[in-house]
PDB file of C-alpha atoms in Angstrom:
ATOM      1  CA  UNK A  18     -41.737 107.466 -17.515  1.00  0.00           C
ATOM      2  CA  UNK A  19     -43.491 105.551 -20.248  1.00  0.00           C
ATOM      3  CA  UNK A  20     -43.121 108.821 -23.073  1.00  0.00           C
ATOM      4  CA  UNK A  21     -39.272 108.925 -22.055  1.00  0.00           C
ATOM      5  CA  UNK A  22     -38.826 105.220 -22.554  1.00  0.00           C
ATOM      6  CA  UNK A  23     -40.793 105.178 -25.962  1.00  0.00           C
ATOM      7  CA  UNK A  24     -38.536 108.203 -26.979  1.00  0.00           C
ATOM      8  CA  UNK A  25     -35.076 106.734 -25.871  1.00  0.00           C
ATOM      9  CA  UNK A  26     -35.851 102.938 -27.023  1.00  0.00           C
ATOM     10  CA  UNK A  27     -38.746 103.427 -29.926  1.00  0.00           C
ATOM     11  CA  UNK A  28     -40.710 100.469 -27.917  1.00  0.00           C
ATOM     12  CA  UNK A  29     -44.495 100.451 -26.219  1.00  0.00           C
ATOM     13  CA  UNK A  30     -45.618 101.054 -22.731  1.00  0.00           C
ATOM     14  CA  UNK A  31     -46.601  97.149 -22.246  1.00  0.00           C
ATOM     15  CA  UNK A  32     -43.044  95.926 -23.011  1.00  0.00           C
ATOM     16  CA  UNK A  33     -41.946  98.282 -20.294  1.00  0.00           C
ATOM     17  CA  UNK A  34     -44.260  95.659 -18.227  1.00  0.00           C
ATOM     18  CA  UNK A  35     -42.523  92.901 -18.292  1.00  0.00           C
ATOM     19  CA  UNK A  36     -39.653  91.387 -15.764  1.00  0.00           C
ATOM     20  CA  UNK A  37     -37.229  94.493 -14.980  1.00  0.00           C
ATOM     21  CA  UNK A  38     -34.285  92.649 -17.205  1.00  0.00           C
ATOM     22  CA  UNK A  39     -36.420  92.793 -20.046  1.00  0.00           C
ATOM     23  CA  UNK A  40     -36.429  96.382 -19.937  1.00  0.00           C
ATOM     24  CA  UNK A  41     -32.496  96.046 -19.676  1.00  0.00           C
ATOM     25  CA  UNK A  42     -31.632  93.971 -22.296  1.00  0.00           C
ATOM     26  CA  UNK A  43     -33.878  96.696 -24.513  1.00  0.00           C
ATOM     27  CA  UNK A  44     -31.761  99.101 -22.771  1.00  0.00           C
ATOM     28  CA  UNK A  45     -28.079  97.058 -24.048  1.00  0.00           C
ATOM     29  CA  UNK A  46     -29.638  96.306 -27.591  1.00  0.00           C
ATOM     30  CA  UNK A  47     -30.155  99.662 -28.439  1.00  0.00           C
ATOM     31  CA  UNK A  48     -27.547 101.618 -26.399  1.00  0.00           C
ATOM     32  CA  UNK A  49     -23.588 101.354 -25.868  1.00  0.00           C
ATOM     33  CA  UNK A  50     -22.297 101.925 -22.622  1.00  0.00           C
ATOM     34  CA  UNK A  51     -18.650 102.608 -22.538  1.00  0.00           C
ATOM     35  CA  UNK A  52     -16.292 103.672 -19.580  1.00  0.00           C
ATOM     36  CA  UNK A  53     -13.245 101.250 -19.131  1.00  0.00           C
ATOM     37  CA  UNK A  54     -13.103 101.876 -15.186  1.00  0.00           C
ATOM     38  CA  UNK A  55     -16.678  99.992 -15.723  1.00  0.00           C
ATOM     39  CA  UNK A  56     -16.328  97.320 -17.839  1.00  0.00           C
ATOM     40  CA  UNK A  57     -18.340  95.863 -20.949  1.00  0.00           C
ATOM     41  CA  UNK A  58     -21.821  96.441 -19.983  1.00  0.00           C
ATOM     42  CA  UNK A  59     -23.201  95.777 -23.207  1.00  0.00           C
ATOM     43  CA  UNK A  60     -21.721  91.549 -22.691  1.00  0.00           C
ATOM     44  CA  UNK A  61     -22.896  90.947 -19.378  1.00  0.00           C
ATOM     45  CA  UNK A  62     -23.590  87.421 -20.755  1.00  0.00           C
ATOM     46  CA  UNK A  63     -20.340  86.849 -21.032  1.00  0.00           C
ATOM     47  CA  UNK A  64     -19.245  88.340 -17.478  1.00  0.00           C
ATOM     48  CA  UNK A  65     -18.228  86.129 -14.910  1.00  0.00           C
ATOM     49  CA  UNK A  66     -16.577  88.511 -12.365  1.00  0.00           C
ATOM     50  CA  UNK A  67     -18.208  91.271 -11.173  1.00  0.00           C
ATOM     51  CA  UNK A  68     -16.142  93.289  -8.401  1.00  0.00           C
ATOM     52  CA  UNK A  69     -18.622  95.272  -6.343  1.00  0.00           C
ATOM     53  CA  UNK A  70     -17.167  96.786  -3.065  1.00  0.00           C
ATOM     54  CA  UNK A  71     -15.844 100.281  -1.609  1.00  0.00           C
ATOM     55  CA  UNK A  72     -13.933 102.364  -3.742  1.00  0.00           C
ATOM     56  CA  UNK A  73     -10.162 102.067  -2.175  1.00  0.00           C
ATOM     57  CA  UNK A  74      -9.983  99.100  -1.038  1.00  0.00           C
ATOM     58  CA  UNK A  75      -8.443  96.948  -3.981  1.00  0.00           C
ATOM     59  CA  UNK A  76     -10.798  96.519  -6.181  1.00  0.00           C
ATOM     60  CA  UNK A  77      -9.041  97.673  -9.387  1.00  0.00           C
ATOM     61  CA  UNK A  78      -6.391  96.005  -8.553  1.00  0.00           C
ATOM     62  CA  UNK A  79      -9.122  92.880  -8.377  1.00  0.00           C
ATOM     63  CA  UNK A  80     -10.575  93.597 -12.014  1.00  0.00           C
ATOM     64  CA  UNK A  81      -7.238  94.655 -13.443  1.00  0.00           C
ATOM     65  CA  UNK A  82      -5.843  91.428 -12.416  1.00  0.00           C
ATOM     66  CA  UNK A  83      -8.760  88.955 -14.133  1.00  0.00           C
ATOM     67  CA  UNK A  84      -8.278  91.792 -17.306  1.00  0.00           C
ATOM     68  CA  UNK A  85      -4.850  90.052 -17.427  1.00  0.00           C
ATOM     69  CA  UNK A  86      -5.851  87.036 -17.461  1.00  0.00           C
ATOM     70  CA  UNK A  87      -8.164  86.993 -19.991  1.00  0.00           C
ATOM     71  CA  UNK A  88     -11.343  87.686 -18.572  1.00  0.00           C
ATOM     72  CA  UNK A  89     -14.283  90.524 -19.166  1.00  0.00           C
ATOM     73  CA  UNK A  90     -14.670  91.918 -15.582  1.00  0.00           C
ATOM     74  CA  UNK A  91     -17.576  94.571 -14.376  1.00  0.00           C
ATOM     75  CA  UNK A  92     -16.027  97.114 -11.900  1.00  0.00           C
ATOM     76  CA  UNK A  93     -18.845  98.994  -9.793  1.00  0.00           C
ATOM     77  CA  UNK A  94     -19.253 100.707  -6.249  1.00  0.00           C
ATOM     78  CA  UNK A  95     -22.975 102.031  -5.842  1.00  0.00           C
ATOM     79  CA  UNK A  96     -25.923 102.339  -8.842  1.00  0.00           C
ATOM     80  CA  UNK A  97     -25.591 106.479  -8.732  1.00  0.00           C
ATOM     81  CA  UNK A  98     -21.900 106.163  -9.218  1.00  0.00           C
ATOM     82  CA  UNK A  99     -22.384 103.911 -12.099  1.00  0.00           C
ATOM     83  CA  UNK A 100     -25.336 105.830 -13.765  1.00  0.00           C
ATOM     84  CA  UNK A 101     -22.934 108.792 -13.353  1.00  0.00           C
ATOM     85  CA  UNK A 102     -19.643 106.592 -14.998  1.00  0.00           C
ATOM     86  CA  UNK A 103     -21.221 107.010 -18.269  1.00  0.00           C
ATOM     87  CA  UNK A 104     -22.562 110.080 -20.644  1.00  0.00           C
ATOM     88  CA  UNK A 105     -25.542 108.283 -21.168  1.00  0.00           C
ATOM     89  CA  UNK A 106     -26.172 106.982 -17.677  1.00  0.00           C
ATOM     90  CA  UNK A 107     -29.349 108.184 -17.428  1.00  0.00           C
ATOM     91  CA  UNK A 108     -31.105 106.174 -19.824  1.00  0.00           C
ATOM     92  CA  UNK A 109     -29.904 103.747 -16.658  1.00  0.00           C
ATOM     93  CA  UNK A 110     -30.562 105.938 -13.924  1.00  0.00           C
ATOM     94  CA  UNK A 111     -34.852 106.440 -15.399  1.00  0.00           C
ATOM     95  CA  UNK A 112     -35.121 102.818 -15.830  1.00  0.00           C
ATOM     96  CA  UNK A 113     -34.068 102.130 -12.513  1.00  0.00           C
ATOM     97  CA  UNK A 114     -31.124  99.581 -14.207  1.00  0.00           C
ATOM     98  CA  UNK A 115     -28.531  99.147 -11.696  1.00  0.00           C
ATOM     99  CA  UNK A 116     -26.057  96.775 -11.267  1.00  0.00           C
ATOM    100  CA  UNK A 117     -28.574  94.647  -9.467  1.00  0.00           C
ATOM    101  CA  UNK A 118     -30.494  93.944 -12.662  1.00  0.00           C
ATOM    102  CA  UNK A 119     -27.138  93.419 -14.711  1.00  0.00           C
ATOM    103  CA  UNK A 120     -26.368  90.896 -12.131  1.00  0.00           C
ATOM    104  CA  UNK A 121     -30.105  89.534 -12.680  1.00  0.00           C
ATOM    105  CA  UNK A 122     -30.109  89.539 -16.390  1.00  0.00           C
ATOM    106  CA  UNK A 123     -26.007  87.878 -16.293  1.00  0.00           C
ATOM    107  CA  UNK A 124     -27.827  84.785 -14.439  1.00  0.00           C
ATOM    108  CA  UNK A 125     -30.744  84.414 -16.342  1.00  0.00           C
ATOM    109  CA  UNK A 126     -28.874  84.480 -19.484  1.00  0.00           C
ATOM    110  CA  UNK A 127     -25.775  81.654 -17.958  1.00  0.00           C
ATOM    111  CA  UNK A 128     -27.896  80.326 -14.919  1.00  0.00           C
ATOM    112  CA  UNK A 129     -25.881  77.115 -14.854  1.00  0.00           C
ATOM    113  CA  UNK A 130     -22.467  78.915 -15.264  1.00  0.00           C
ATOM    114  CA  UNK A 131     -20.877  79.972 -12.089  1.00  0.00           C
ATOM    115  CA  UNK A 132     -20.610  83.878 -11.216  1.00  0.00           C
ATOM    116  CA  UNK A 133     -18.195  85.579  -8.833  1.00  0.00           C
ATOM    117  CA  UNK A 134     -19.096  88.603  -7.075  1.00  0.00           C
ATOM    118  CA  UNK A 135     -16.302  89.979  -5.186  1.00  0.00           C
ATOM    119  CA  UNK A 136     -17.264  92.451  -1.969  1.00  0.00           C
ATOM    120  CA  UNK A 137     -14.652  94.565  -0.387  1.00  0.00           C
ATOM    121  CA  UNK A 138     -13.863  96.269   2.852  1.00  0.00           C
ATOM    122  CA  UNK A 139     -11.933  98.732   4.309  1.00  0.00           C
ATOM    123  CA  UNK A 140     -11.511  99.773   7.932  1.00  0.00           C
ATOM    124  CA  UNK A 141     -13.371 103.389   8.447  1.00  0.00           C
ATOM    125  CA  UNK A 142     -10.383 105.861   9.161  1.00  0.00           C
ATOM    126  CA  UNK A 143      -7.870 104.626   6.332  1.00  0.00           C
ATOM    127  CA  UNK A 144     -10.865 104.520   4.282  1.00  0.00           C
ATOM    128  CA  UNK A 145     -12.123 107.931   4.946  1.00  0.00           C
ATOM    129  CA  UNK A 146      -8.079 109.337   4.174  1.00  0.00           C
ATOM    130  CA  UNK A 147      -7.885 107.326   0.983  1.00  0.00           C
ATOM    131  CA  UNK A 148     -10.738 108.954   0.020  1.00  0.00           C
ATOM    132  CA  UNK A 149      -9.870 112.204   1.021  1.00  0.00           C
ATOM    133  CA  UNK A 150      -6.502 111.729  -0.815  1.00  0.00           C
ATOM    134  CA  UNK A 151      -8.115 110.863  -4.043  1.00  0.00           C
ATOM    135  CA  UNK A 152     -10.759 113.107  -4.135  1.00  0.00           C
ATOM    136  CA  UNK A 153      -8.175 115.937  -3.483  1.00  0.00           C
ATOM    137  CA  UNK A 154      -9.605 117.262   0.165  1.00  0.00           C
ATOM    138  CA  UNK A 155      -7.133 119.519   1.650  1.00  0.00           C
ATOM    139  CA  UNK A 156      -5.304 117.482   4.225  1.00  0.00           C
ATOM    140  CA  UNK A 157      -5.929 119.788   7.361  1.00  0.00           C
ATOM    141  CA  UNK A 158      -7.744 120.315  10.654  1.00  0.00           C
ATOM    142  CA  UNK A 159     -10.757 120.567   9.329  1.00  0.00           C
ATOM    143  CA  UNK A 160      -9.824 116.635   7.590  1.00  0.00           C
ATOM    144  CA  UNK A 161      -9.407 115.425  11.352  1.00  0.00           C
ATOM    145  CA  UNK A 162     -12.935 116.239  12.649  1.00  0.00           C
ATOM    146  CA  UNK A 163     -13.654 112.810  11.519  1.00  0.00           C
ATOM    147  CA  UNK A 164     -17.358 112.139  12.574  1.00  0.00           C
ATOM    148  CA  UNK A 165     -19.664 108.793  11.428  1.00  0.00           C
ATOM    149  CA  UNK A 166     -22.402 111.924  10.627  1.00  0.00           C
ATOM    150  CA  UNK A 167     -19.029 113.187   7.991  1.00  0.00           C
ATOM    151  CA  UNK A 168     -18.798 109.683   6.603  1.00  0.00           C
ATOM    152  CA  UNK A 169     -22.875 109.172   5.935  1.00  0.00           C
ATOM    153  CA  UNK A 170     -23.425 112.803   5.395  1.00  0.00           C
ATOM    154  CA  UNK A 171     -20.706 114.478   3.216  1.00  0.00           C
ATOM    155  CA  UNK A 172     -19.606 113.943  -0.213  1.00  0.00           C
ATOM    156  CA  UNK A 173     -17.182 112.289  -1.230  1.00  0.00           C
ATOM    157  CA  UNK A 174     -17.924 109.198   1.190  1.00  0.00           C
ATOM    158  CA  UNK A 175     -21.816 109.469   1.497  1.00  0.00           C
ATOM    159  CA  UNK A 176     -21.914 108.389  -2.297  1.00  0.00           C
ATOM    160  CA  UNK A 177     -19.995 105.512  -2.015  1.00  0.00           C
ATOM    161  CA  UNK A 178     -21.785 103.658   1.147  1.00  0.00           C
ATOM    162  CA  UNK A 179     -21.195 100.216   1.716  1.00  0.00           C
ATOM    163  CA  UNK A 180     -25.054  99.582   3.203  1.00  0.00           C
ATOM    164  CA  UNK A 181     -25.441 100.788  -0.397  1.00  0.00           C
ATOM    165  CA  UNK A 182     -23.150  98.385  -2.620  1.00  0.00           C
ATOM    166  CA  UNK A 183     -24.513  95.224  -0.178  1.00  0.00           C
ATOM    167  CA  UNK A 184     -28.191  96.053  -0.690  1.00  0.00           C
ATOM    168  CA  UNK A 185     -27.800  96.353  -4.322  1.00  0.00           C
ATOM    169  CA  UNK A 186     -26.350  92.512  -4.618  1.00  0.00           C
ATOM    170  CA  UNK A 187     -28.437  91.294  -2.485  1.00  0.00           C
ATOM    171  CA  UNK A 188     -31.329  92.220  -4.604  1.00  0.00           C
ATOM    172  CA  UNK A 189     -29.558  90.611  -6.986  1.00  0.00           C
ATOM    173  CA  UNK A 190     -28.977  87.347  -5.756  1.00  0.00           C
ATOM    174  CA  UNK A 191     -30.670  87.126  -2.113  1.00  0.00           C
ATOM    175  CA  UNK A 192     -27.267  87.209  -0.130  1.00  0.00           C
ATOM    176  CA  UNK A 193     -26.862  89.950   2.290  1.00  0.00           C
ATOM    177  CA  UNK A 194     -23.050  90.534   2.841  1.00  0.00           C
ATOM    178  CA  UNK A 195     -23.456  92.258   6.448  1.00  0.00           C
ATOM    179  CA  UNK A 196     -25.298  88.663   7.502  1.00  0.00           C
ATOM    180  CA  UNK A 197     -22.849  86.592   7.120  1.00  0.00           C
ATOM    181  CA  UNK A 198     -19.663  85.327   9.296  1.00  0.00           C
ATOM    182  CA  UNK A 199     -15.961  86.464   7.703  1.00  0.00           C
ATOM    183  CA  UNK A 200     -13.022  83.801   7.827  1.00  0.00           C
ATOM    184  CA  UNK A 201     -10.846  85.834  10.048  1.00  0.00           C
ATOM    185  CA  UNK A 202      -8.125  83.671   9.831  1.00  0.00           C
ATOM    186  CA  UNK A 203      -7.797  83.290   6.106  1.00  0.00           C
ATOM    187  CA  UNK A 204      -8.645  86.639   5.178  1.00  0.00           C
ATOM    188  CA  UNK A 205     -11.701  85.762   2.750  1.00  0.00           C
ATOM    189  CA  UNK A 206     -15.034  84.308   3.097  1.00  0.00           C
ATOM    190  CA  UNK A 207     -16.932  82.291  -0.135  1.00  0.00           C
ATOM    191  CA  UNK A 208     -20.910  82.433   0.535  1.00  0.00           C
ATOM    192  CA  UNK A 209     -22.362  80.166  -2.387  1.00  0.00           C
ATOM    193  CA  UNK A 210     -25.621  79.695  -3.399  1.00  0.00           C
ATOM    194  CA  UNK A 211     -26.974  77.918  -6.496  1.00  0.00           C
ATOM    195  CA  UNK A 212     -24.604  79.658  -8.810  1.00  0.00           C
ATOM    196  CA  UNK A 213     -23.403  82.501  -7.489  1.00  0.00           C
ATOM    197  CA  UNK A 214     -19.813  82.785  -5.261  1.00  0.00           C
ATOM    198  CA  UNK A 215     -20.151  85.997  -3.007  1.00  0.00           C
ATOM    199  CA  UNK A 216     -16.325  86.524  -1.887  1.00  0.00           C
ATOM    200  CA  UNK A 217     -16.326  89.218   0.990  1.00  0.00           C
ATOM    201  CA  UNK A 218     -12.742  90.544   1.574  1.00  0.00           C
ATOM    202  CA  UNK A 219     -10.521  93.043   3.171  1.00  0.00           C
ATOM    203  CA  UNK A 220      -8.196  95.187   1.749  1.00  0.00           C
ATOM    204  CA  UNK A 221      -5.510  95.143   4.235  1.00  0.00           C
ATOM    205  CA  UNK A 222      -5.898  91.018   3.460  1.00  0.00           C
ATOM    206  CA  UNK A 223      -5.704  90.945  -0.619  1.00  0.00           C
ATOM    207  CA  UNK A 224      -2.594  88.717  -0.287  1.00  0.00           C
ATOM    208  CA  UNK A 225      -4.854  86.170   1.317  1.00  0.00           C
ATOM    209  CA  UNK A 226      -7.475  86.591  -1.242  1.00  0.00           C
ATOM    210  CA  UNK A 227      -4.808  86.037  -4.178  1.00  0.00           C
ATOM    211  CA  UNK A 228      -4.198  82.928  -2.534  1.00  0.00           C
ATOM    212  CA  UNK A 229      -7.481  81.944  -2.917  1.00  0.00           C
ATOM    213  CA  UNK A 230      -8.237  83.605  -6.407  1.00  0.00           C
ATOM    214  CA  UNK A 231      -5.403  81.388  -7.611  1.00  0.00           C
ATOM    215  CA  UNK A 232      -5.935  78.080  -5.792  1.00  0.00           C
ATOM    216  CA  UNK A 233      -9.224  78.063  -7.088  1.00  0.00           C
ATOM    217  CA  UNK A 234     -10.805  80.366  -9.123  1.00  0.00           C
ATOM    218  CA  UNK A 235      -7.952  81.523 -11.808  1.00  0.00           C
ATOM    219  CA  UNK A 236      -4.636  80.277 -12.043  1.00  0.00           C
ATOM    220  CA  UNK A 237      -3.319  82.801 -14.015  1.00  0.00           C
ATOM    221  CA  UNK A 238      -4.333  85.889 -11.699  1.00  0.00           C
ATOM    222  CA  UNK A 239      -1.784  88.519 -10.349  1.00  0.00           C
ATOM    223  CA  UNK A 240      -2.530  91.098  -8.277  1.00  0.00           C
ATOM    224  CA  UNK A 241      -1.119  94.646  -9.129  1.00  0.00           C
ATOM    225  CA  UNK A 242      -1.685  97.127  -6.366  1.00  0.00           C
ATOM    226  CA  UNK A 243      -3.737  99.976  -8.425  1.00  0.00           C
ATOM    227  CA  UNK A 244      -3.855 103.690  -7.665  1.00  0.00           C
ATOM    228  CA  UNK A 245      -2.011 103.740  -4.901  1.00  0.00           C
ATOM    229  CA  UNK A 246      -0.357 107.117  -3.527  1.00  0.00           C
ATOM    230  CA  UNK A 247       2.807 107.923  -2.454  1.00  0.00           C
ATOM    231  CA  UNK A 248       2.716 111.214  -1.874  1.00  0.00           C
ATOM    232  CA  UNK A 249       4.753 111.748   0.914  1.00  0.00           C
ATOM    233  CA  UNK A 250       2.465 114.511   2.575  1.00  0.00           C
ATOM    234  CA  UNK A 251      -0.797 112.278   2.605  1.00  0.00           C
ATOM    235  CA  UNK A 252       1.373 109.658   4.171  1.00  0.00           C
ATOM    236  CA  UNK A 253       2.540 111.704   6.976  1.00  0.00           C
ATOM    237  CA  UNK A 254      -0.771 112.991   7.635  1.00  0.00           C
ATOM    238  CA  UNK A 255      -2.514 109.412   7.549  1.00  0.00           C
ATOM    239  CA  UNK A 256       0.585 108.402  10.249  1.00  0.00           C
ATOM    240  CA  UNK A 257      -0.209 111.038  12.497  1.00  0.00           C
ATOM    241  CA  UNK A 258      -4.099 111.209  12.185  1.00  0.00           C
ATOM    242  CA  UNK A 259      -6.138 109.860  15.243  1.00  0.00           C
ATOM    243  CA  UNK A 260      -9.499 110.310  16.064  1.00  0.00           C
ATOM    244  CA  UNK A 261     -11.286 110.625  19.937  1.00  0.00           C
ATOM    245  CA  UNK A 262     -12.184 106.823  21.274  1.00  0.00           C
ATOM    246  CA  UNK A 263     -16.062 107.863  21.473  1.00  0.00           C
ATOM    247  CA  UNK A 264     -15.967 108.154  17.333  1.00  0.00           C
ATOM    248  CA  UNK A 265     -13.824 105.109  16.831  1.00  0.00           C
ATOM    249  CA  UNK A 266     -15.885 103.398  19.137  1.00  0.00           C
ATOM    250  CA  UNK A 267     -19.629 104.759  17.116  1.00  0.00           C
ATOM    251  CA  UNK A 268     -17.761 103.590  13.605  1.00  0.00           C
ATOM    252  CA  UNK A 269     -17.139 100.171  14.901  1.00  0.00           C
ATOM    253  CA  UNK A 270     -20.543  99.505  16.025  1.00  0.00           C
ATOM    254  CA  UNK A 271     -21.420  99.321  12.091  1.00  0.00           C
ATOM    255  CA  UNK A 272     -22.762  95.845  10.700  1.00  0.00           C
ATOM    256  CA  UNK A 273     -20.176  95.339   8.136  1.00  0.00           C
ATOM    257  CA  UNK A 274     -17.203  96.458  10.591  1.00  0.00           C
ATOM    258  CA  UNK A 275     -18.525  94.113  13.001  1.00  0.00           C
ATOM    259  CA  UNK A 276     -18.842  91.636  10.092  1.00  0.00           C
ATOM    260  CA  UNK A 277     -15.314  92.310   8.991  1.00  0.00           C
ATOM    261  CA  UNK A 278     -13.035  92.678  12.157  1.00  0.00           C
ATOM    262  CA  UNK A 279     -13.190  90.790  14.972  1.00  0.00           C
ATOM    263  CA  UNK A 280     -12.991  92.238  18.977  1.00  0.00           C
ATOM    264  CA  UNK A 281      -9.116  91.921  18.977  1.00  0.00           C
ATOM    265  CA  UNK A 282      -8.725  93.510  15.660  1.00  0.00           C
ATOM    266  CA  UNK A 283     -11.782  96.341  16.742  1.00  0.00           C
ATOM    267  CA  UNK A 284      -9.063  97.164  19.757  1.00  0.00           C
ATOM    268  CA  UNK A 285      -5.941  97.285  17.839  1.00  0.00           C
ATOM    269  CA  UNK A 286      -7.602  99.905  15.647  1.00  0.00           C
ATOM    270  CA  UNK A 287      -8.570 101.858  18.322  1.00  0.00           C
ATOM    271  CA  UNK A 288      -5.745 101.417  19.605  1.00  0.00           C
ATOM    272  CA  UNK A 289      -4.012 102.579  16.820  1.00  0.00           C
ATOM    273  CA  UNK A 290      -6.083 105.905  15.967  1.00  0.00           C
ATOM    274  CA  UNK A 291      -7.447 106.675  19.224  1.00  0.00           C
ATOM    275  CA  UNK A 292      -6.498 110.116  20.141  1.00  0.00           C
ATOM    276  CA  UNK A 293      -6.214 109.527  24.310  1.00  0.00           C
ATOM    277  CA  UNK A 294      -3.634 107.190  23.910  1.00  0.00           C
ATOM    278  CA  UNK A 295      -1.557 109.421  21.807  1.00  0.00           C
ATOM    279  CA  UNK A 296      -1.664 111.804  24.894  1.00  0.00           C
ATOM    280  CA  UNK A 297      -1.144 109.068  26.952  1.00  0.00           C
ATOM    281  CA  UNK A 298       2.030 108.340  26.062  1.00  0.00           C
ATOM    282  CA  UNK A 299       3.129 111.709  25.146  1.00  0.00           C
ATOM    283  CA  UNK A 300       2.679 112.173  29.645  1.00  0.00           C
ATOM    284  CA  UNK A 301       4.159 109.007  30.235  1.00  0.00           C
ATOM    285  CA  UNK A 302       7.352 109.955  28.029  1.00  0.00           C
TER     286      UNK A 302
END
């Protein structure tokens, strides 16, 4: 570790020593990082947003909307998905930088100017087609054995984990997203402490959270829904998709979906995918 760091930043095993954001401001002082989709690594003094949440669920619509207004915005799902954003993300990746230390070194450098992480969720099913969508994963029967082991096990969604994206902020800043209670009624919860504004969200509730954004965090803010297809085919297949009640009911036994939906909203989306009652009503009729 120490020979590749003296090769790729000309410095001394004993720097390497020091507090972990030492190591990363070596890293930004010597290196450019550029990817757009990511942001302006190399100014994380000056970042005050970071959007950190699943991929599909709003969030560049979130860092395309404070772009607008002005503002330098950091745009990241998991560490291996940002070491992989960028041609030279290894020299991340071997230092063990992820977004947790850029979060660590943005607070130590501002630590009495406010800092916004935003942290977004999407139900499992609509989640796991958007992916699919994107990704370009034939829509077919072999889609619709959705299983939690296809979510955690197979790529595209076992790189892109929630568990993931909370555990690297809180290593960052000591709040654990899954831990805390979410506003059902106004969409959006605000977890502060000292300087830092955790804002967990849903994605079927952005209007809610532009509300918010607007009220009291920037005026100037409009949300632009990002990436979003219309492809007629993935639409018909995400109407008629439904799953067996025994998966839906394993999915929503997960921390963050029991952070993030309620019992009443748990049974409408069962109620809504669940396979049985599809069959149900295709006796009853």
């Amino acid at each position: 570790m120490f020979d590749f760091l003296k090769r790729s930043l000309g410095i001394s095993p004993p720097t390497i020593e020091r507090r972990d954001t030492d190591c990363l401001r070596l890293l930004l002082r010597n290196n450019k990082f550029h990817n757009p989709d990511i942001g302006p690594l190399n100014n994380i003094a000056e970042i005050d947003y970071f959007v950190l949440g699943m991929p599909k669920c709003g969030t560049t619509a979130l860092q395309r909307g404070f772009e607008r207004a002005g503002h330098k915005v950091i745009h990241a799902h998991t560490n291996q998905s940002t070491f992989e954003a960028f041609p030279n993300g290894s020299l991340l990746k071997n230092t063990s930088c992820g977004m947790d230390k850029f979060l660590q070194l943005r607070c130590q450098e501002r630590s009495k100017d406010p800092v916004y992480i935003f942290f977004g969720y999407r139900e499992p099913v609509s989640w796991y087609l958007s992916m699919a969508q994107y990704f370009n994963i034939p829509l077919n029967d072999d889609l619709r054995a959705l299983t939690v082991d296809r979510i955690h096990c197979k790529y595209p969604w076992n790189h892109y984990l929630i568990s993931d994206i909370a555990d690297t902020i809180g290593k960052a800043v000591d709040i654990h997203a899954g831990r805390h209670t979410f506003d059902h009624k106004a969409g959006y919860s605000v977890i502060s402490a000292r300087n830092v504004n955790l804002v967990l969200f849903r994605f079927d509730r952005l209007n809610s959270l532009t509300n918010y954004i607007t009220r009291y965090v920037e005026k100037n803010f409009i949300l632009r829904y990002e990436r979003v297809s219309s492809n007629p085919r993935y639409l018909a297949y995400g109407q008629s998709f439904t799953v067996p009640r025994t998966i839906l009911e394993e999915l929503s036994a997960d921390e963050y979906f029991r952070t993030f939906y309620n019992d009443h909203e748990k049974a409408e989306l069962i109620d809504k995918y669940s396979s049985e009652r599809v069959l149900y009503r295709s006796r009853a009729t």
